[in-house]
Short mmCIF file of C-alpha atoms in Angstrom, two decimals:
data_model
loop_
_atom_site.label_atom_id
_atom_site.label_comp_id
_atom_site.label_asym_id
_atom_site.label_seq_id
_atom_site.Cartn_x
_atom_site.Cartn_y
_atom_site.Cartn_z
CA UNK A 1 -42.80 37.71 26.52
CA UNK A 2 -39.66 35.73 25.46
CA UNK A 3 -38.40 37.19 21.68
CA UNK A 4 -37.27 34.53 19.24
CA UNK A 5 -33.66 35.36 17.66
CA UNK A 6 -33.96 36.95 14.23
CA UNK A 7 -33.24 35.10 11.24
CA UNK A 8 -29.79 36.30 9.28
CA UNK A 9 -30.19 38.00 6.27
CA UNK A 10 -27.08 36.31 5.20
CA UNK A 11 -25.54 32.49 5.45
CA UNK A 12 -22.12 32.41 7.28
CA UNK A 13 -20.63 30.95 4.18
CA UNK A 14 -22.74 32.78 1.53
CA UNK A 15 -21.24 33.03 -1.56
CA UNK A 16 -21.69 29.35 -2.50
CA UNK A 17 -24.03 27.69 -4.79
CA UNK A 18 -26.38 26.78 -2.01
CA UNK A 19 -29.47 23.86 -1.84
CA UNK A 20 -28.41 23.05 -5.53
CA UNK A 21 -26.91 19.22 -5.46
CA UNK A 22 -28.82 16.33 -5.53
CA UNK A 23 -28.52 12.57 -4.08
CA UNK A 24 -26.33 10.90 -6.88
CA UNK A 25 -24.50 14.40 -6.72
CA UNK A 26 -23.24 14.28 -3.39
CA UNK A 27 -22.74 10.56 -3.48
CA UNK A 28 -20.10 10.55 -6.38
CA UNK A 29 -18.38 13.06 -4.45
CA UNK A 30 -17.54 10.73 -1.96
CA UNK A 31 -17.13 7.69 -4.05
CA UNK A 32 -14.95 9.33 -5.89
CA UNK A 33 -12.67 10.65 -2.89
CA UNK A 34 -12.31 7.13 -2.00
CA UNK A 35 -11.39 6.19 -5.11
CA UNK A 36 -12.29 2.24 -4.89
CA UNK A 37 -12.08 1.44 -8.54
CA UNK A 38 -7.66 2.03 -7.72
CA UNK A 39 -8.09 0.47 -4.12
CA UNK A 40 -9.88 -3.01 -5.54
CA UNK A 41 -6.95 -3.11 -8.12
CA UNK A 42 -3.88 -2.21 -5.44
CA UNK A 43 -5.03 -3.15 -2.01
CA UNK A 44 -5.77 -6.59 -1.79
CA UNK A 45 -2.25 -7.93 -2.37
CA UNK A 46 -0.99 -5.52 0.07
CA UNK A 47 -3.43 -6.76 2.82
CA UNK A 48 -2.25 -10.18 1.78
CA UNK A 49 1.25 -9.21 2.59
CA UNK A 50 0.15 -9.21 6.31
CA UNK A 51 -2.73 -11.16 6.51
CA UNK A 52 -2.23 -14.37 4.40
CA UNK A 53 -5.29 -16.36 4.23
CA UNK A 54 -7.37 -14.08 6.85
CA UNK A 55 -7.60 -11.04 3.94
CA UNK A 56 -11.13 -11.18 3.17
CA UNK A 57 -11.35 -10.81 7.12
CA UNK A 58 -8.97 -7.94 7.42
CA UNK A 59 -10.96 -6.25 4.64
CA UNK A 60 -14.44 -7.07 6.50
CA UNK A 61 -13.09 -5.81 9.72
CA UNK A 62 -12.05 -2.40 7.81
CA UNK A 63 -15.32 -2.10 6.08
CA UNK A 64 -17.24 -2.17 10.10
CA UNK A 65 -14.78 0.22 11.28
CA UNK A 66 -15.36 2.75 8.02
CA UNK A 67 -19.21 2.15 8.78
CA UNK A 68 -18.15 3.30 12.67
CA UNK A 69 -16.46 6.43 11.62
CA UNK A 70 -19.98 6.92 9.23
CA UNK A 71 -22.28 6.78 11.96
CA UNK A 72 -19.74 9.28 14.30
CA UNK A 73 -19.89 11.48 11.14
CA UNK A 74 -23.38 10.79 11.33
CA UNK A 75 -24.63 12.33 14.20
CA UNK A 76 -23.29 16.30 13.29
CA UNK A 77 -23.98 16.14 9.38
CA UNK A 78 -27.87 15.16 10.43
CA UNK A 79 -28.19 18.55 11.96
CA UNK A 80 -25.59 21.20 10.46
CA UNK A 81 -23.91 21.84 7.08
CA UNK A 82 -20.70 23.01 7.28
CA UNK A 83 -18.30 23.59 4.14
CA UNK A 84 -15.48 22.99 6.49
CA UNK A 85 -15.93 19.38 6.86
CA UNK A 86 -14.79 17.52 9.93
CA UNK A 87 -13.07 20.41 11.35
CA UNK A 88 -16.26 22.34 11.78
CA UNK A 89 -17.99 19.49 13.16
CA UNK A 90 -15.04 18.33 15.45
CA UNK A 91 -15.79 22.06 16.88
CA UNK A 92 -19.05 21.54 18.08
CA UNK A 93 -17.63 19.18 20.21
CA UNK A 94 -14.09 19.54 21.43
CA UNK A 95 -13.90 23.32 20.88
CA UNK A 96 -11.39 25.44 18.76
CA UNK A 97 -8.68 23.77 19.89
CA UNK A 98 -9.08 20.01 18.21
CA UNK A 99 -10.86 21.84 15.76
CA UNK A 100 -7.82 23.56 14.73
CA UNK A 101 -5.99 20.45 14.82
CA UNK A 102 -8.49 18.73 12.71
CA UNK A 103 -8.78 21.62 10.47
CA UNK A 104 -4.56 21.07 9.67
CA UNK A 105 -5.56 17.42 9.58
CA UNK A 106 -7.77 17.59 7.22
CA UNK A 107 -5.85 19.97 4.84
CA UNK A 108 -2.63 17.69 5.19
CA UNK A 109 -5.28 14.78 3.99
CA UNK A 110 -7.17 16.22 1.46
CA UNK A 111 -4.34 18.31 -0.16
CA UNK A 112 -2.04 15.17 -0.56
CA UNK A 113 -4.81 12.83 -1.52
CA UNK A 114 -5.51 15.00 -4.36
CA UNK A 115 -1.70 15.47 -5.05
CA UNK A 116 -1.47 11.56 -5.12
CA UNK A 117 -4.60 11.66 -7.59
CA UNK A 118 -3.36 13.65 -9.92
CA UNK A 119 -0.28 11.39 -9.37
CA UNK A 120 -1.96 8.03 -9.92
CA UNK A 121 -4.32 9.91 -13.28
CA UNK A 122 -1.10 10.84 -14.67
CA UNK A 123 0.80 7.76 -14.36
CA UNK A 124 -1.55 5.50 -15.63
CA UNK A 125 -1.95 8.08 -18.45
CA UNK A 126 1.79 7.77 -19.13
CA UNK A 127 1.52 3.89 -19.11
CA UNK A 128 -1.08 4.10 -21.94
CA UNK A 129 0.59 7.08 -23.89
CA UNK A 130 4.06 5.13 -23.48
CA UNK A 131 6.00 8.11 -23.08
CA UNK A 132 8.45 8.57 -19.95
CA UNK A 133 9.20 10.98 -17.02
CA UNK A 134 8.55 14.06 -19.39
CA UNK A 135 4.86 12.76 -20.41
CA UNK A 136 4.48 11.98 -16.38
CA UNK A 137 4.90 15.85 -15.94
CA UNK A 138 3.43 16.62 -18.90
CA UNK A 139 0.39 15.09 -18.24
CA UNK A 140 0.54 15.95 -14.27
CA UNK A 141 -0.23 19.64 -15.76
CA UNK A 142 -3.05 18.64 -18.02
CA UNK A 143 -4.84 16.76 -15.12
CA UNK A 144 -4.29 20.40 -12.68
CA UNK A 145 -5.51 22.74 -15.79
CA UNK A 146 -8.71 20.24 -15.94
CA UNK A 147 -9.08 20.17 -12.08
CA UNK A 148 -9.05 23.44 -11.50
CA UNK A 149 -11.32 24.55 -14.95
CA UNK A 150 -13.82 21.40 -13.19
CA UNK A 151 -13.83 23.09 -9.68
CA UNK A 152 -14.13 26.29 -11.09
CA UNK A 153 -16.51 26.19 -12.81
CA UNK A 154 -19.42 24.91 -10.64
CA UNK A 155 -19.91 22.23 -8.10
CA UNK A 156 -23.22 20.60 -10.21
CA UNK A 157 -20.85 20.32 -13.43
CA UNK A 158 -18.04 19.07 -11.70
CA UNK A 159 -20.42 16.65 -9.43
CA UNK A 160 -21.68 15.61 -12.67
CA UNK A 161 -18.79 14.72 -14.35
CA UNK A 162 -17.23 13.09 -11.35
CA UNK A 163 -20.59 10.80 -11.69
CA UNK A 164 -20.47 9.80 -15.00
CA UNK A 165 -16.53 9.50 -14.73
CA UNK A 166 -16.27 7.33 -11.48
CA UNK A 167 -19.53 5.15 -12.55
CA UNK A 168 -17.73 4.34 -16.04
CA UNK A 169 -14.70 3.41 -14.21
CA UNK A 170 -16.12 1.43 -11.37
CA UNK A 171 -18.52 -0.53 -14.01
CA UNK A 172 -15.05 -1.60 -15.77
CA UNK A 173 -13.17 -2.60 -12.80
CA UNK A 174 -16.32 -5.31 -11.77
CA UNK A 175 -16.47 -6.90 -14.91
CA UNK A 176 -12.83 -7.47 -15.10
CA UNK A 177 -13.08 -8.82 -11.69
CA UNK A 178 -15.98 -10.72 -12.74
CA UNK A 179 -14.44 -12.15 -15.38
CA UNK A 180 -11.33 -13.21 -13.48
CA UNK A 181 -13.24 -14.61 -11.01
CA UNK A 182 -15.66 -16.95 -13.51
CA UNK A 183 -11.95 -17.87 -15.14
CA UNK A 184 -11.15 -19.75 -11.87
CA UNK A 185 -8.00 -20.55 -10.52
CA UNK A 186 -4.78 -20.89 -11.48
CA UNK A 187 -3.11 -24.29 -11.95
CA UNK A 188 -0.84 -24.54 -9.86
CA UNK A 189 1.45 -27.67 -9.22
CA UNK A 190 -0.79 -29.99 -7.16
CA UNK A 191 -1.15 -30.00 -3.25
CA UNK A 192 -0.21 -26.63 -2.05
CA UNK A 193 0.63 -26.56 1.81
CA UNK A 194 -2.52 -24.59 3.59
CA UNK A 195 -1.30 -20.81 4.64
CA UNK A 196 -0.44 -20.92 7.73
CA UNK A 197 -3.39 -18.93 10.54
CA UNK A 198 -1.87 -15.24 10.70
CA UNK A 199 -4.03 -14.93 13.86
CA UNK A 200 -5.44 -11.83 15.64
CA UNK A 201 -2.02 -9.98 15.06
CA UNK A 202 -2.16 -11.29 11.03
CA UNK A 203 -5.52 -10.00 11.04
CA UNK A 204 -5.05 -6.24 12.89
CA UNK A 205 -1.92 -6.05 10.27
CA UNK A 206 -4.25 -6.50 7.67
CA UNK A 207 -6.63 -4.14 9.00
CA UNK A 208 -4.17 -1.67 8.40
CA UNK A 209 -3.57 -0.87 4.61
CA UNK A 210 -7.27 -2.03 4.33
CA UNK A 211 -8.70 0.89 6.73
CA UNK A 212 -6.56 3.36 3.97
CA UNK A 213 -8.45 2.01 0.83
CA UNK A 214 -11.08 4.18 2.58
CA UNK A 215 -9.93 7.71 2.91
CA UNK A 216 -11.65 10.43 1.54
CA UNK A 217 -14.90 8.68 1.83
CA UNK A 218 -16.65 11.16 3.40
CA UNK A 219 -15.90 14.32 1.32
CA UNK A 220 -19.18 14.53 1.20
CA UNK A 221 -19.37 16.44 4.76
CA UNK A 222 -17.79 19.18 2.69
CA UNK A 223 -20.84 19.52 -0.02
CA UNK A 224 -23.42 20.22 2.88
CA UNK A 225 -24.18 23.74 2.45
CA UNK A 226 -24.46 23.03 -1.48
CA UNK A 227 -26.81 20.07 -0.85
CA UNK A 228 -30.51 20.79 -1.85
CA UNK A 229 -31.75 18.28 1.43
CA UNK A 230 -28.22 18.30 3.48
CA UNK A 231 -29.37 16.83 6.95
CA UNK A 232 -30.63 13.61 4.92
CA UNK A 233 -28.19 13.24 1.98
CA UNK A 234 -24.67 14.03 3.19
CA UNK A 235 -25.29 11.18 6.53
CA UNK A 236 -26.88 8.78 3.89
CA UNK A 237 -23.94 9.09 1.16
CA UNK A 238 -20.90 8.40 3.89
CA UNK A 239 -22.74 5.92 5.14
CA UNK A 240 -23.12 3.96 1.80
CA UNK A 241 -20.06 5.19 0.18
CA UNK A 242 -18.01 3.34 3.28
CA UNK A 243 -20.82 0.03 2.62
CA UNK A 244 -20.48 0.08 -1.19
CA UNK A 245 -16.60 0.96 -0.73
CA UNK A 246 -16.63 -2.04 1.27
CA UNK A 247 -18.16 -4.55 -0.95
CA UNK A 248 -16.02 -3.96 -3.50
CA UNK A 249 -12.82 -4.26 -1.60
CA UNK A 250 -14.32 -7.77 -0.19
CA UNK A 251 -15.42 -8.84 -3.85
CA UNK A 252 -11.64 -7.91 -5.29
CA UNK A 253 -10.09 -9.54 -2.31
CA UNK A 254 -12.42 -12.76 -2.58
CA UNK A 255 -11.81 -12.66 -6.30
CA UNK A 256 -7.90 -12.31 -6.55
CA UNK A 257 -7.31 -14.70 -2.88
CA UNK A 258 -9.45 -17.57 -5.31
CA UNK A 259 -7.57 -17.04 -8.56
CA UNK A 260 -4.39 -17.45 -6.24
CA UNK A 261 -5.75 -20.37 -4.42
CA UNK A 262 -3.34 -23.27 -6.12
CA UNK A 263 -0.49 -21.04 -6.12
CA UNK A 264 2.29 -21.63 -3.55
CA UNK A 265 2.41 -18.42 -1.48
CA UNK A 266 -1.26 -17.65 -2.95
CA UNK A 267 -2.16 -14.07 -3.49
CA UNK A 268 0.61 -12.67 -1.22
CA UNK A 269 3.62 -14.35 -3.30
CA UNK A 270 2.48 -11.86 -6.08
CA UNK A 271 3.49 -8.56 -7.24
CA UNK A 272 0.91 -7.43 -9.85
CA UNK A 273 -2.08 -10.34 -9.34
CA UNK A 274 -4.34 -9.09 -11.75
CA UNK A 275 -2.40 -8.88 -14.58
CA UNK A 276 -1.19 -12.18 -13.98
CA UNK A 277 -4.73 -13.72 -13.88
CA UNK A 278 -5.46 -11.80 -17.13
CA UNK A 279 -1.88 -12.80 -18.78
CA UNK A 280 -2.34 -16.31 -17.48
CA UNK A 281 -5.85 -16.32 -19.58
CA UNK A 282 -4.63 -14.79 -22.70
CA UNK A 283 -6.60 -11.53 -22.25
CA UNK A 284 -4.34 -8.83 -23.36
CA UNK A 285 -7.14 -6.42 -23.39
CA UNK A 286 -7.23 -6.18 -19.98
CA UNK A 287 -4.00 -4.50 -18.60
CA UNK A 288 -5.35 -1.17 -21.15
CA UNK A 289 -8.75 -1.40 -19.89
CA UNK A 290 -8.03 -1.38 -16.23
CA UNK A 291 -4.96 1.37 -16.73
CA UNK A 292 -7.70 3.80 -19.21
CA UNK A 293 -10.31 2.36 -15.77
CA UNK A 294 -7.48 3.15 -13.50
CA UNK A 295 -6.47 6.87 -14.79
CA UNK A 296 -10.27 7.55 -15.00
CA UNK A 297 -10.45 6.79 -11.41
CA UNK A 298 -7.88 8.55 -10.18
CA UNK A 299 -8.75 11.83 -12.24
CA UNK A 300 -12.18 11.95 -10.32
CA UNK A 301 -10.78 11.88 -7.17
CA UNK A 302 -8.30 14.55 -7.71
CA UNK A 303 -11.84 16.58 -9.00
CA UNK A 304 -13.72 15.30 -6.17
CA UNK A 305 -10.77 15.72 -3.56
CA UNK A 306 -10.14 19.70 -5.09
CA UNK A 307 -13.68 20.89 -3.90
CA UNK A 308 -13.19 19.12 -0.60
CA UNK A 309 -9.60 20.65 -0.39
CA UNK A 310 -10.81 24.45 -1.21
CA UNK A 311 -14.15 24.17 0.94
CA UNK A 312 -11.97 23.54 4.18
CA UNK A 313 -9.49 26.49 2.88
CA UNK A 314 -12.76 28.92 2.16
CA UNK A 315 -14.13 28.22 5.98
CA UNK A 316 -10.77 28.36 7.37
CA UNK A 317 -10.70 31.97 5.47
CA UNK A 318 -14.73 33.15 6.26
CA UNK A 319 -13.59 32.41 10.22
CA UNK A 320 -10.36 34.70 9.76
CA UNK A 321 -8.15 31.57 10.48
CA UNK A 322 -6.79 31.45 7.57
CA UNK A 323 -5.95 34.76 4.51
CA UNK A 324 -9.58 36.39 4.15
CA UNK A 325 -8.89 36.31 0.03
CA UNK A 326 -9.56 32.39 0.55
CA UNK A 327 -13.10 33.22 1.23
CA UNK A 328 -14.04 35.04 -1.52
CA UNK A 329 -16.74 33.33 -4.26
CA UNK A 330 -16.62 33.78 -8.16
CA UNK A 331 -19.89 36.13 -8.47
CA UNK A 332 -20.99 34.04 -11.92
CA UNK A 333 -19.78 29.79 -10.63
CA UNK A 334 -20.06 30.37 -7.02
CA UNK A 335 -17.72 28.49 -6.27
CA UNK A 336 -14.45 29.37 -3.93
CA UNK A 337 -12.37 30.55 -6.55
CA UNK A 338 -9.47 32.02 -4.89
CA UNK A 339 -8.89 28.60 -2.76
CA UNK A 340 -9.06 26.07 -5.95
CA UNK A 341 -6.57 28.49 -7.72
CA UNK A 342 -4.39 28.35 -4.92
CA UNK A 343 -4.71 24.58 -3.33
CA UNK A 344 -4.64 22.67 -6.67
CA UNK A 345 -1.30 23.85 -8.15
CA UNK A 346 0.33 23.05 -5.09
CA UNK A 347 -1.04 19.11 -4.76
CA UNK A 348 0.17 19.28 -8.69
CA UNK A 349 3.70 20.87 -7.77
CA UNK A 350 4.35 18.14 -4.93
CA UNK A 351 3.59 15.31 -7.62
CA UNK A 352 5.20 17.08 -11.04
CA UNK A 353 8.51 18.83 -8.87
CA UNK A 354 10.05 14.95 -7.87
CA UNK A 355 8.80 13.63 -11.07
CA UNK A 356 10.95 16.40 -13.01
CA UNK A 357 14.08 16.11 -10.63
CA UNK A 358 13.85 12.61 -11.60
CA UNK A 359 12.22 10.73 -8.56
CA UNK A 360 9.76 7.44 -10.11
CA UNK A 361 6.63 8.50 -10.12
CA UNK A 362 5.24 5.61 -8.31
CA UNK A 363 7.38 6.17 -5.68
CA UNK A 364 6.09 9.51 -5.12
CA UNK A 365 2.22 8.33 -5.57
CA UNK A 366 3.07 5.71 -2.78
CA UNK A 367 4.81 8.56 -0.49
CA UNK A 368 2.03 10.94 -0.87
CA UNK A 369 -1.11 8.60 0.00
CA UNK A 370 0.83 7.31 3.00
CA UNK A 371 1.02 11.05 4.34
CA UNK A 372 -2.51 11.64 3.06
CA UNK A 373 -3.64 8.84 5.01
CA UNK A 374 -1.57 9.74 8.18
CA UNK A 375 -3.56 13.00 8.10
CA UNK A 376 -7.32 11.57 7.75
CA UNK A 377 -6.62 8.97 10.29
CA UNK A 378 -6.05 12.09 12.61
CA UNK A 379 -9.25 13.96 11.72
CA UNK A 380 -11.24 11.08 11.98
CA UNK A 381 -10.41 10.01 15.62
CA UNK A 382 -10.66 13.45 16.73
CA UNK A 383 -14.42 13.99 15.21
CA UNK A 384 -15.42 10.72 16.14
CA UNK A 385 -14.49 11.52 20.04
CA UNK A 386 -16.28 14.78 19.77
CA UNK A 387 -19.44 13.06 18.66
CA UNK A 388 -20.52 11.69 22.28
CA UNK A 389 -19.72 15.72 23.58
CA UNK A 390 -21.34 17.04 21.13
CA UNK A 391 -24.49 15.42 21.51
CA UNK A 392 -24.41 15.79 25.47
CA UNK A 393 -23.85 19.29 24.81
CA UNK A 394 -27.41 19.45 23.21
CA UNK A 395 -28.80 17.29 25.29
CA UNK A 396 -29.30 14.19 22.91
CA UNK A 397 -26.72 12.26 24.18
CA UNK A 398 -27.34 7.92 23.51
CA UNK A 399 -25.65 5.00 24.13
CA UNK A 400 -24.62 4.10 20.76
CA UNK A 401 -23.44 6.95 20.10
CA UNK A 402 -21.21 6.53 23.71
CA UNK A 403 -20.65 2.60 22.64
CA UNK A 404 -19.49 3.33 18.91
CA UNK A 405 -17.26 5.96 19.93
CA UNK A 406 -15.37 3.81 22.76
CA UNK A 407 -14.99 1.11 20.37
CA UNK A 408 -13.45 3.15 17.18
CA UNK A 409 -11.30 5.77 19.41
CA UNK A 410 -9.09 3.09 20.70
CA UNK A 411 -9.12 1.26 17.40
CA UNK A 412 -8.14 4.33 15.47
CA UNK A 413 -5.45 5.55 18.15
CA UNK A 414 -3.76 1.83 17.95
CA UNK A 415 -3.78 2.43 14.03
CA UNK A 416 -2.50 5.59 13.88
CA UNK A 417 0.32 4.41 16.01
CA UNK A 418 0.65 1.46 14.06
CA UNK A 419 0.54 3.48 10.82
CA UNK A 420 3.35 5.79 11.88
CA UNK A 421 6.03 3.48 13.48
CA UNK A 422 5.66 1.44 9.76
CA UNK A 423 5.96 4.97 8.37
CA UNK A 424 8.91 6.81 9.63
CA UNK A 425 8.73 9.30 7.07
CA UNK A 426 5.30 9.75 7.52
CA UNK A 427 6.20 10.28 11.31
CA UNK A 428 8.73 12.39 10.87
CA UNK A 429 6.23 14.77 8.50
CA UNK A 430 3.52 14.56 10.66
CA UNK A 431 5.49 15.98 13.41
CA UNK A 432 6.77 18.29 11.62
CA UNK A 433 3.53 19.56 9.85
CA UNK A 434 1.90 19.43 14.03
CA UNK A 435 5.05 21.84 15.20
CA UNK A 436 4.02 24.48 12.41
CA UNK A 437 0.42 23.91 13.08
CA UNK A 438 1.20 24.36 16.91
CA UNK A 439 3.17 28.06 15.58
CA UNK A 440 0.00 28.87 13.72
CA UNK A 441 -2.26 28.24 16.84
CA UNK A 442 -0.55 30.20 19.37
CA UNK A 443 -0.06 33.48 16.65
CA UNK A 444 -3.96 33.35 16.63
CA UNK A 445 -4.10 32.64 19.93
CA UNK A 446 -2.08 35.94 21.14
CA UNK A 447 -3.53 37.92 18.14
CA UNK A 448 -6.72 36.84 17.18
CA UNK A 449 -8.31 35.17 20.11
CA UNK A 450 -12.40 36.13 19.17
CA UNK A 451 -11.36 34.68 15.86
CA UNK A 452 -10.13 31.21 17.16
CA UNK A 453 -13.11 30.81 19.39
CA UNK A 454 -15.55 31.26 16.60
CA UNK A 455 -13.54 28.17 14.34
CA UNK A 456 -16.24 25.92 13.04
CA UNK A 457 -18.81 27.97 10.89
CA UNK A 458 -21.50 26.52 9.14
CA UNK A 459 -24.61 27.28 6.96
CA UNK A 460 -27.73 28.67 8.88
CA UNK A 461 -31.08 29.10 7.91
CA UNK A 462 -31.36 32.58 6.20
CA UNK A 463 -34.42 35.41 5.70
CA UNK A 464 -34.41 34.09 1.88
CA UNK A 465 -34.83 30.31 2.65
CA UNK A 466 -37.75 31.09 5.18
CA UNK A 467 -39.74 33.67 3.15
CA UNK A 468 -38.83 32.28 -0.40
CA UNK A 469 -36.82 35.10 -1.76
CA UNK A 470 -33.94 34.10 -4.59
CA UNK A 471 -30.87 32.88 -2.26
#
């Protein structure tokens, strides 16, 4: 007579507040680590830059290829919950090598996305305070001390704030928008020459700042041992964060390209377009509104990007790839207290440091989402090619999962290479960052070996859960 396995009397990644968020929970998380209320306000006139009149197009492209990487995402988080995020499910897959990868990937992505944050909450706080470099820092501090106190001190209070945060802000960015959009266009000085077509290359050069308006949208992969119904809410929540991400970026887009339209050079021949549709109206509220909407934003994706950022560092630690003391739980929060107290001050250093040594601040916010989004672009083509293995490898392998893969790999490798060779910089760090990560490997490699080939932990089904004990 075959035996069945016995259950654990312990979850892999006990510790944490287990089966505890809710829907709107998990789905602020990743609304908030995408951070659209910023990306309607600063990405449209960016995609303009490169796509002229086909922006709404470039946008509408992005928004399919977000919903690609969803579904990729899609076919791990419907059976496993891992804290570690893509890394753990790009393991299931590829195996602890491009898991390791996308494990330094996704802390690269994560830890500079909430660095640049913490950089955007703070300078927009500065703008309203009207103080200068020393306010920037000053207020770069506050933003940490909050983060961390948030993270801290329990994933439903800071899901919950990040909720009522995000939803305030988001709910003042659309009815600016909507009000710039009833207000028309602007006069402009009679027949403007059409925009010339960009074509397909316009387009794909479009495609490219657009497809970075949605990092971070699936943080949510990180939240799935903490989710009360994982296997149904963390697919559901990337999968509507990347559709509700994208209808906002195509209703900004649409609204600024229109109040552009009479304009010679239309939306691209502007630096700040929405303050110029607002100035050109006589509303003088609006610049405070969207920078108060704007530092809101950007405050809950430094909380929502922190949990992300210390969940990867707490697997990393349970599977001995990373210090064991980055594992350990608060006994009272139950949350990975060692890992926020040691990831968050250093995405506020790499913001408050160049501020204090006199760098602009914007220049700095611009610098770190370009490396941020260097990184995620990384971690998502590697767990979207491990989907199709993955699901071979358990024997539920289907042709859309084969057909979306083959079409987003490519996509994303052209990107990425696109990305960098606009990017130098970001090149040049990325290489650098891959040459310590390729140091890191090989130590574990010669000296922890078992350890390496057990990367990609994630929550099981434990004594407690099936006989209804207290977990």
């Amino acid at each position: 007579m075959r035996h069945l396995p016995s259950l654990r009397e312990r979850s892999p990644v006990h510790g944490l507040e287990r089966r505890r968020l809710g829907v709107l929970d998990v789905f602020a998380q990743s609304v908030s680590g995408a951070a659209p209320s910023a990306a309607m306000a600063a990405t449209p006139v960016i995609v303009a830059a490169s796509a002229g009149g086909a922006t709404i197009v470039s946008f509408a492209v992005a928004t399919v290829l977000a919903l690609l990487v969803a579904a990729c995402i899609g076919r791990f988080t419907r059976r496993m919950a891992a804290p570690g995020g893509l890394y753990s499910l790009t393991a299931q897959g590829l195996g602890p090598g491009a898991a390791f990868a996308c494990g330094v990937a996704s802390l690269l992505g994560y830890g500079l996305l909430c660095a640049a944050a913490v950089a955007g909450a703070s300078t927009f706080l500065t703008v309203l305070l009207g103080g200068g470099r020393r306010v920037t820092v000053a207020a770069a501090l506050v933003v940490g001390v909050v983060v961390v106190g948030l993270a801290l001190r329990g994933v439903r209070v800071a899901a919950r704030v990040v909720l009522l945060v995000e939803t305030v802000a988001i709910t003042v960015l659309v009815v600016v928008f909507a009000l710039l959009l009833a207000g028309g266009s602007l006069p402009g000085p009679g027949d403007v020459p059409a925009a010339p077509d960009p074509g397909l290359s316009g387009i794909a050069a479009g495609v490219l700042p657009a497809v970075a308006a949605f990092i971070g949208f699936e943080i949510a992969t990180s939240l799935g041992a903490e989710a009360r119904r994982p296997f149904r809410t963390v697919p559901r929540a990337v999968g509507a964060t990347a559709a509700v991400a994208g209808v906002l970026y195509l209703f900004a887009a649409y609204t600024q390209v229109v109040g552009f339209a009479g304009t010679p050079g239309g939306l691209a021949g502007q630096t700040e377009p929405v303050l110029v549709l607002a100035s050109a109206r006589g509303w003088s509220w609006i610049p405070t509104v969207l920078d108060l909407a704007l530092s809101m934003s950007f405050f809950a994706c430094a909380a929502a990007t922190a949990n992300a950022l210390a969940r990867v560092l707490f697997s990393l630690a349970r599977e001995g790839v990373a210090p064991r003391a980055l594992g350990r739980t608060h006994t009272r929060f139950r949350t990975p207290h060692v890992a926020i107290t040691s990831s968050v001050p250093v995405a506020v250093a790499a913001f408050a440091v160049p501020v204090a040594l006199g760098v602009p601040s914007w220049t700095v916010l611009v610098a770190l989402l370009t490396l941020a989004t260097a990184g995620f672009l990384v971690a998502y083509l590697l767990v979207c090619v491990a989907a199709p293995v993955f699901l071979r490898r358990i024997g539920e392998l289907t042709w859309p999962a084969v057909a979306t893969t083959a079409v987003i790999a490519p996509v994303l490798v052209v990107v990425l290479v696109a990305f960098l060779s606009g990017s130098p910089r970001a090149a040049v760090v990325l290489g650098a960052t891959a040459l310590l990560a390729l140091g890191w490997y090989g130590w574990l490699r010669l000296r922890r070996r078992d350890t390496l080939d057990g990367i990609g932990v994630y929550d099981e089904t434990v004594a407690d859960d099936v006989l209804g004990r207290a977990a």
